[in-house]
CSV table of C-alpha atoms in Angstrom, one decimal:
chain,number,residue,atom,x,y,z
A,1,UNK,CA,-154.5,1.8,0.2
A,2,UNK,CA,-152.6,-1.3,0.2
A,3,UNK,CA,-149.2,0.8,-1.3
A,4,UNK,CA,-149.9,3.6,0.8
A,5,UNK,CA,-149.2,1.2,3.8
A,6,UNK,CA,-146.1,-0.3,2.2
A,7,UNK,CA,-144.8,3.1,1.3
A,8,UNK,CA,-145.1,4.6,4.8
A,9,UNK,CA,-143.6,1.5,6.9
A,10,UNK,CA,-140.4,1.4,4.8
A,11,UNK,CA,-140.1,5.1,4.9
A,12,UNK,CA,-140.1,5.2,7.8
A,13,UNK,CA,-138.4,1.8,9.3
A,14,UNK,CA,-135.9,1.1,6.5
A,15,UNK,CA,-133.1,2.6,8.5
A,16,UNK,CA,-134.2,0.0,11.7
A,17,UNK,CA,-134.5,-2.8,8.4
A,18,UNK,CA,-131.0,-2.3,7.1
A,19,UNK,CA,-129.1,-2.0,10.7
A,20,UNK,CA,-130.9,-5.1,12.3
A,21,UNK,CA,-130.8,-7.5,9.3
A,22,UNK,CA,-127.3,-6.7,8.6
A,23,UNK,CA,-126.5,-7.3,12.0
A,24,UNK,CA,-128.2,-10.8,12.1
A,25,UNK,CA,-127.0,-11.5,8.7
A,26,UNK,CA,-123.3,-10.9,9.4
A,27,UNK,CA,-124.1,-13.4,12.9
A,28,UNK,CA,-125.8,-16.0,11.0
A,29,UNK,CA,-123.2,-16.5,8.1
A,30,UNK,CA,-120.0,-16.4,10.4
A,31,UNK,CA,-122.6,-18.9,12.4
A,32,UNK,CA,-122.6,-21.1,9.0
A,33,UNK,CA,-119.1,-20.9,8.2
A,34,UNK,CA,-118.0,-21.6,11.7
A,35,UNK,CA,-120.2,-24.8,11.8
A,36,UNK,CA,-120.2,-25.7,8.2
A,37,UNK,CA,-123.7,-26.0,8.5
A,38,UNK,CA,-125.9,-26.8,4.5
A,39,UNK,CA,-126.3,-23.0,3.4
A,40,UNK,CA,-130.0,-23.1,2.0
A,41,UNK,CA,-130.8,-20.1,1.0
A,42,UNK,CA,-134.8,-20.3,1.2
A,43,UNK,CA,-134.6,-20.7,4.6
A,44,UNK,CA,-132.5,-17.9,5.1
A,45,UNK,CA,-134.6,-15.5,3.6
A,46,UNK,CA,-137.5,-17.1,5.3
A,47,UNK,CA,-135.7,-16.0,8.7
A,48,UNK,CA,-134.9,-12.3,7.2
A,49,UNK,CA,-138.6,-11.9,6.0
A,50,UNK,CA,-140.3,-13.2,9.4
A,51,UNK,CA,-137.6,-10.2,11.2
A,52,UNK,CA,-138.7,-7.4,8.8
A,53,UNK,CA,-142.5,-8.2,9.4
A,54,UNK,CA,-142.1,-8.2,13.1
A,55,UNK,CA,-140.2,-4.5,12.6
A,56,UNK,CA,-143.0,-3.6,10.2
A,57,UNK,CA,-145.6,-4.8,12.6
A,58,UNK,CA,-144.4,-3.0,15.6
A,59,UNK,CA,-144.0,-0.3,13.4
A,60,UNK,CA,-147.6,0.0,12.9
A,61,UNK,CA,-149.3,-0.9,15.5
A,62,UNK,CA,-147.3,1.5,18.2
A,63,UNK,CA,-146.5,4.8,15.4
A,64,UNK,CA,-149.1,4.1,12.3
A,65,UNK,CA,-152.5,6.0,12.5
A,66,UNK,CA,-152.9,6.6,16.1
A,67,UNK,CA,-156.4,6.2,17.3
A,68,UNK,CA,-158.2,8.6,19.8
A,69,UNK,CA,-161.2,7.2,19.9
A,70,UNK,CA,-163.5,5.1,22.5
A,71,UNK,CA,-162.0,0.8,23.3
A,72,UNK,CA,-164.2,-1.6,22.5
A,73,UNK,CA,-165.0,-4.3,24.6
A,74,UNK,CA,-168.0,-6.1,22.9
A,75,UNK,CA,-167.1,-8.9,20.1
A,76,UNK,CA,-167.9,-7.6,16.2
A,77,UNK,CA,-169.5,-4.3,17.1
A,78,UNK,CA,-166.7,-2.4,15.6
A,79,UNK,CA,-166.4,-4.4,12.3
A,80,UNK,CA,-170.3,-4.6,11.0
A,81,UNK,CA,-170.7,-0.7,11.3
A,82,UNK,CA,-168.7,-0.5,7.8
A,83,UNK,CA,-169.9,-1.0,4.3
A,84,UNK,CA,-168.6,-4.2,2.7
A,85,UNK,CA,-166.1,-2.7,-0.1
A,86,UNK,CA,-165.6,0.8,1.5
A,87,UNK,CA,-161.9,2.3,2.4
A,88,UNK,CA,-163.1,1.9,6.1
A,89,UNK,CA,-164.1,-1.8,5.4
A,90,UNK,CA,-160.4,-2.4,3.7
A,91,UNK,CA,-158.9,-1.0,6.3
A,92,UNK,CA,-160.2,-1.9,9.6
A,93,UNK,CA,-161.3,-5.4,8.5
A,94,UNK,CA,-159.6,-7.1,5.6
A,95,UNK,CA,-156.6,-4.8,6.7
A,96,UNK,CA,-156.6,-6.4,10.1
A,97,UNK,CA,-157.4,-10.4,8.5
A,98,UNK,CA,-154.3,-9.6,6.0
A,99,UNK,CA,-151.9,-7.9,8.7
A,100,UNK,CA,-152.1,-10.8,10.6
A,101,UNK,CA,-151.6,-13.0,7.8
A,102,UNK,CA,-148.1,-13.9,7.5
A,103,UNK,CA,-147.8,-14.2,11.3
A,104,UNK,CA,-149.9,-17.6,10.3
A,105,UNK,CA,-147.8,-19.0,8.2
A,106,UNK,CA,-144.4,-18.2,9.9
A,107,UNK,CA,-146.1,-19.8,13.1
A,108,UNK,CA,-146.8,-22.9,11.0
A,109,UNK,CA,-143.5,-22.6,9.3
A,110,UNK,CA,-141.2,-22.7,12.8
A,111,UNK,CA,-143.5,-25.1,14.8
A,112,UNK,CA,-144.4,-27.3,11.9
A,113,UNK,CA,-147.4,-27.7,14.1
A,114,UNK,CA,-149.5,-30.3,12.2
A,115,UNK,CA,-152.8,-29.1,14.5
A,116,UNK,CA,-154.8,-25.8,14.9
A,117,UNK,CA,-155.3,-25.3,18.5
A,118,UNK,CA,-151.4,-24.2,18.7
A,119,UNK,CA,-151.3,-21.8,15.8
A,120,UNK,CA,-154.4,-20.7,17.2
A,121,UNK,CA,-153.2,-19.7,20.5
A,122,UNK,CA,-150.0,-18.2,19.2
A,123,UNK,CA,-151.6,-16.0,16.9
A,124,UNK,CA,-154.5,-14.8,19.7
A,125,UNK,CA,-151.9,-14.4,22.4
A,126,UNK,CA,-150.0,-12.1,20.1
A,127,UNK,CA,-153.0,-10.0,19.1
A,128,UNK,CA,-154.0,-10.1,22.7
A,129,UNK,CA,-150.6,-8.6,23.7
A,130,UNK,CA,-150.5,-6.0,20.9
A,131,UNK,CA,-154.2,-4.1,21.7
A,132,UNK,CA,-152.8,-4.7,25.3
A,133,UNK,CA,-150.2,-2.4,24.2
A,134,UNK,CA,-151.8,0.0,22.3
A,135,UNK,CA,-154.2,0.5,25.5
A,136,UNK,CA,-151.3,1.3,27.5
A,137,UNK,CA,-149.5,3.7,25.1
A,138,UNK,CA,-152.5,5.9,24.3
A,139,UNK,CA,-154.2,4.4,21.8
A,140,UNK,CA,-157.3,2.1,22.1
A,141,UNK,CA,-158.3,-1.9,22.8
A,142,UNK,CA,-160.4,-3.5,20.2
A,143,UNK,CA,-161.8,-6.8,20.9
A,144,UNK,CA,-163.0,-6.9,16.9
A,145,UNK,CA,-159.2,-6.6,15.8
A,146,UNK,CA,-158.5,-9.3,18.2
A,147,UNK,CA,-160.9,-11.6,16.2
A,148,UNK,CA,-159.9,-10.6,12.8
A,149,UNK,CA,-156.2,-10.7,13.7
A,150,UNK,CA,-156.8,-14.4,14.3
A,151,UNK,CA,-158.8,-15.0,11.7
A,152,UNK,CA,-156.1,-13.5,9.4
A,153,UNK,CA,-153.5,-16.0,11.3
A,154,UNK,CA,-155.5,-19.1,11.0
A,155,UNK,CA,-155.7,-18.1,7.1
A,156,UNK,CA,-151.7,-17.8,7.2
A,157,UNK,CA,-151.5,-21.5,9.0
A,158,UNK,CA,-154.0,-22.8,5.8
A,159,UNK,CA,-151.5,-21.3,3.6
A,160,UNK,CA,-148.7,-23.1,5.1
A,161,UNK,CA,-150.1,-26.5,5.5
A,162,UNK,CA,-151.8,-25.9,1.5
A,163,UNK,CA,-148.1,-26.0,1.0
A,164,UNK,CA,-147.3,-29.4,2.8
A,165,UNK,CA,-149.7,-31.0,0.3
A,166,UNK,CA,-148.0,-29.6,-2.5
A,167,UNK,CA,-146.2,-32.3,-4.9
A,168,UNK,CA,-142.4,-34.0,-3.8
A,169,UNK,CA,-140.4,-32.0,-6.3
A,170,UNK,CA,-142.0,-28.2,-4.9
A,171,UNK,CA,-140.1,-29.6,-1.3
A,172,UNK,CA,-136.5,-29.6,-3.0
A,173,UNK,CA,-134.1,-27.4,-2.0
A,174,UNK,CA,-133.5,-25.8,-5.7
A,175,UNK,CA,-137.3,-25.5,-6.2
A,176,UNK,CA,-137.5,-23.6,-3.1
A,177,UNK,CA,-134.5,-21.3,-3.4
A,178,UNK,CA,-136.0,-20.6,-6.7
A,179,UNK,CA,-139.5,-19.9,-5.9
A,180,UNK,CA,-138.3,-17.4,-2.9
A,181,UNK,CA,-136.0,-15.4,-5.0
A,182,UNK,CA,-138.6,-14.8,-7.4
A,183,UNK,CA,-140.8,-13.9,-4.5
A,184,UNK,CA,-138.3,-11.6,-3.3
A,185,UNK,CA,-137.6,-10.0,-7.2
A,186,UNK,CA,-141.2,-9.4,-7.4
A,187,UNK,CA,-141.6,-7.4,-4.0
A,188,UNK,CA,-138.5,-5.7,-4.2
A,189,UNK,CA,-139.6,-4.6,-8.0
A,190,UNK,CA,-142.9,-3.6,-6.5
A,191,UNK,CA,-141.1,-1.4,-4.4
A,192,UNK,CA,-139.2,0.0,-6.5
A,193,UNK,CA,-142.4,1.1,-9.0
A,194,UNK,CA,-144.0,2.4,-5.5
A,195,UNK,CA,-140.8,4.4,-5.3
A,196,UNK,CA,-140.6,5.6,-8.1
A,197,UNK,CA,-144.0,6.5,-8.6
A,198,UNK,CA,-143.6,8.6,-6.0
A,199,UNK,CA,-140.2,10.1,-7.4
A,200,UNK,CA,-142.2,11.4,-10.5
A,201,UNK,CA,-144.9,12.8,-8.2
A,202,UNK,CA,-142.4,15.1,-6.4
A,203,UNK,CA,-140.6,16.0,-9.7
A,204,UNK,CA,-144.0,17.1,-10.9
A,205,UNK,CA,-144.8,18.9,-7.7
A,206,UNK,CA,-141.7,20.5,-8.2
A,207,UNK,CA,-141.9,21.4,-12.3
């Protein structure tokens, strides 16, 4: 279910991906050269990676799996009527704690907020804003996604500060261009088997 997700965002917003982080990119490295600001590439890629999940997460909440049904108002109606382990559970529960996620940690990354209550409120407010949205563009308000959205945040903010805690030598420079290009080899190889999984699947539907 997981891949499926993956597969359809970037199928769909790689064009928007490509255009908007080559634009940035091109701004950011005359920015560098211009100011002779320390190139660290980590934090670079941090930057690039927060853009494409805000592209991927407007992505889906406003096109992805549009929703006719009935708003919900009243807090974890929605979430206890699934089976613990189902597809439905996946989706509409740990789908909503893990889209949220990231949000967590890039909140705790750029505010280097050493308390809760801020993460807390950025995370909320964004959810807030996004069902907002989706009730005003057709789709439906769900206080339950609200909850698990920030949920999902506050475990992306626990990640983050996990990280602060780490030992000295995982905060140097090398150690951290090193770990996020490996990060970055592993998603873009799981892409690529997604890819090409699906490559073999048309060639057979094809045969």
């Amino acid at each position: 279910m997981i891949k499926d997700a993956i597969t359809d965002i970037f199928e769909y917003i790689w064009p928007m991906i490509v255009i908007v982080v080559t634009i940035i990119a091109s701004i950011r490295i005359v920015y560098l050269i211009n100011t002779k600001r320390t190139f660290k590439l980590y934090e670079e890629l941090i930057s690039l990676s927060f853009i494409i999940y805000i592209l991927s997460l407007f992505y889906l909440v406003t096109f992805q799996d549009v929703n006719y049904g009935t708003s919900n108002y009243t807090p974890f109606k929605e979430m206890f009527r699934y089976d613990v382990g189902s597809n439905l559970f996946i989706k509409n529960v740990l789908g909503n704690i893990l889209l949220f996620t990231p949000l967590g940690f890039y909140a705790g990354y750029y505010t280097k907020s050493k308390k809760v209550i801020p993460i807390f409120i950025i995370v909320a407010l964004s959810s807030a804003t996004v069902e907002f949205t989706q009730l005003n563009i057709g789709r439906t308000f769900d206080i339950d996604d609200i909850i698990l959205n920030t949920v999902g945040g506050l475990l992306g903010s626990l990640l983050y500060k996990f990280g602060n805690h780490l030992p000295k030598f995982t905060k140097k420079t090398w150690f951290l261009n090193l770990i996020t290009i490996l990060l970055l080899g592993l998603f873009l190889t799981y892409l690529l088997q997604i890819y090409g999984m699906i490559d073999i699947e048309m060639m057979r539907c094809f045969s």
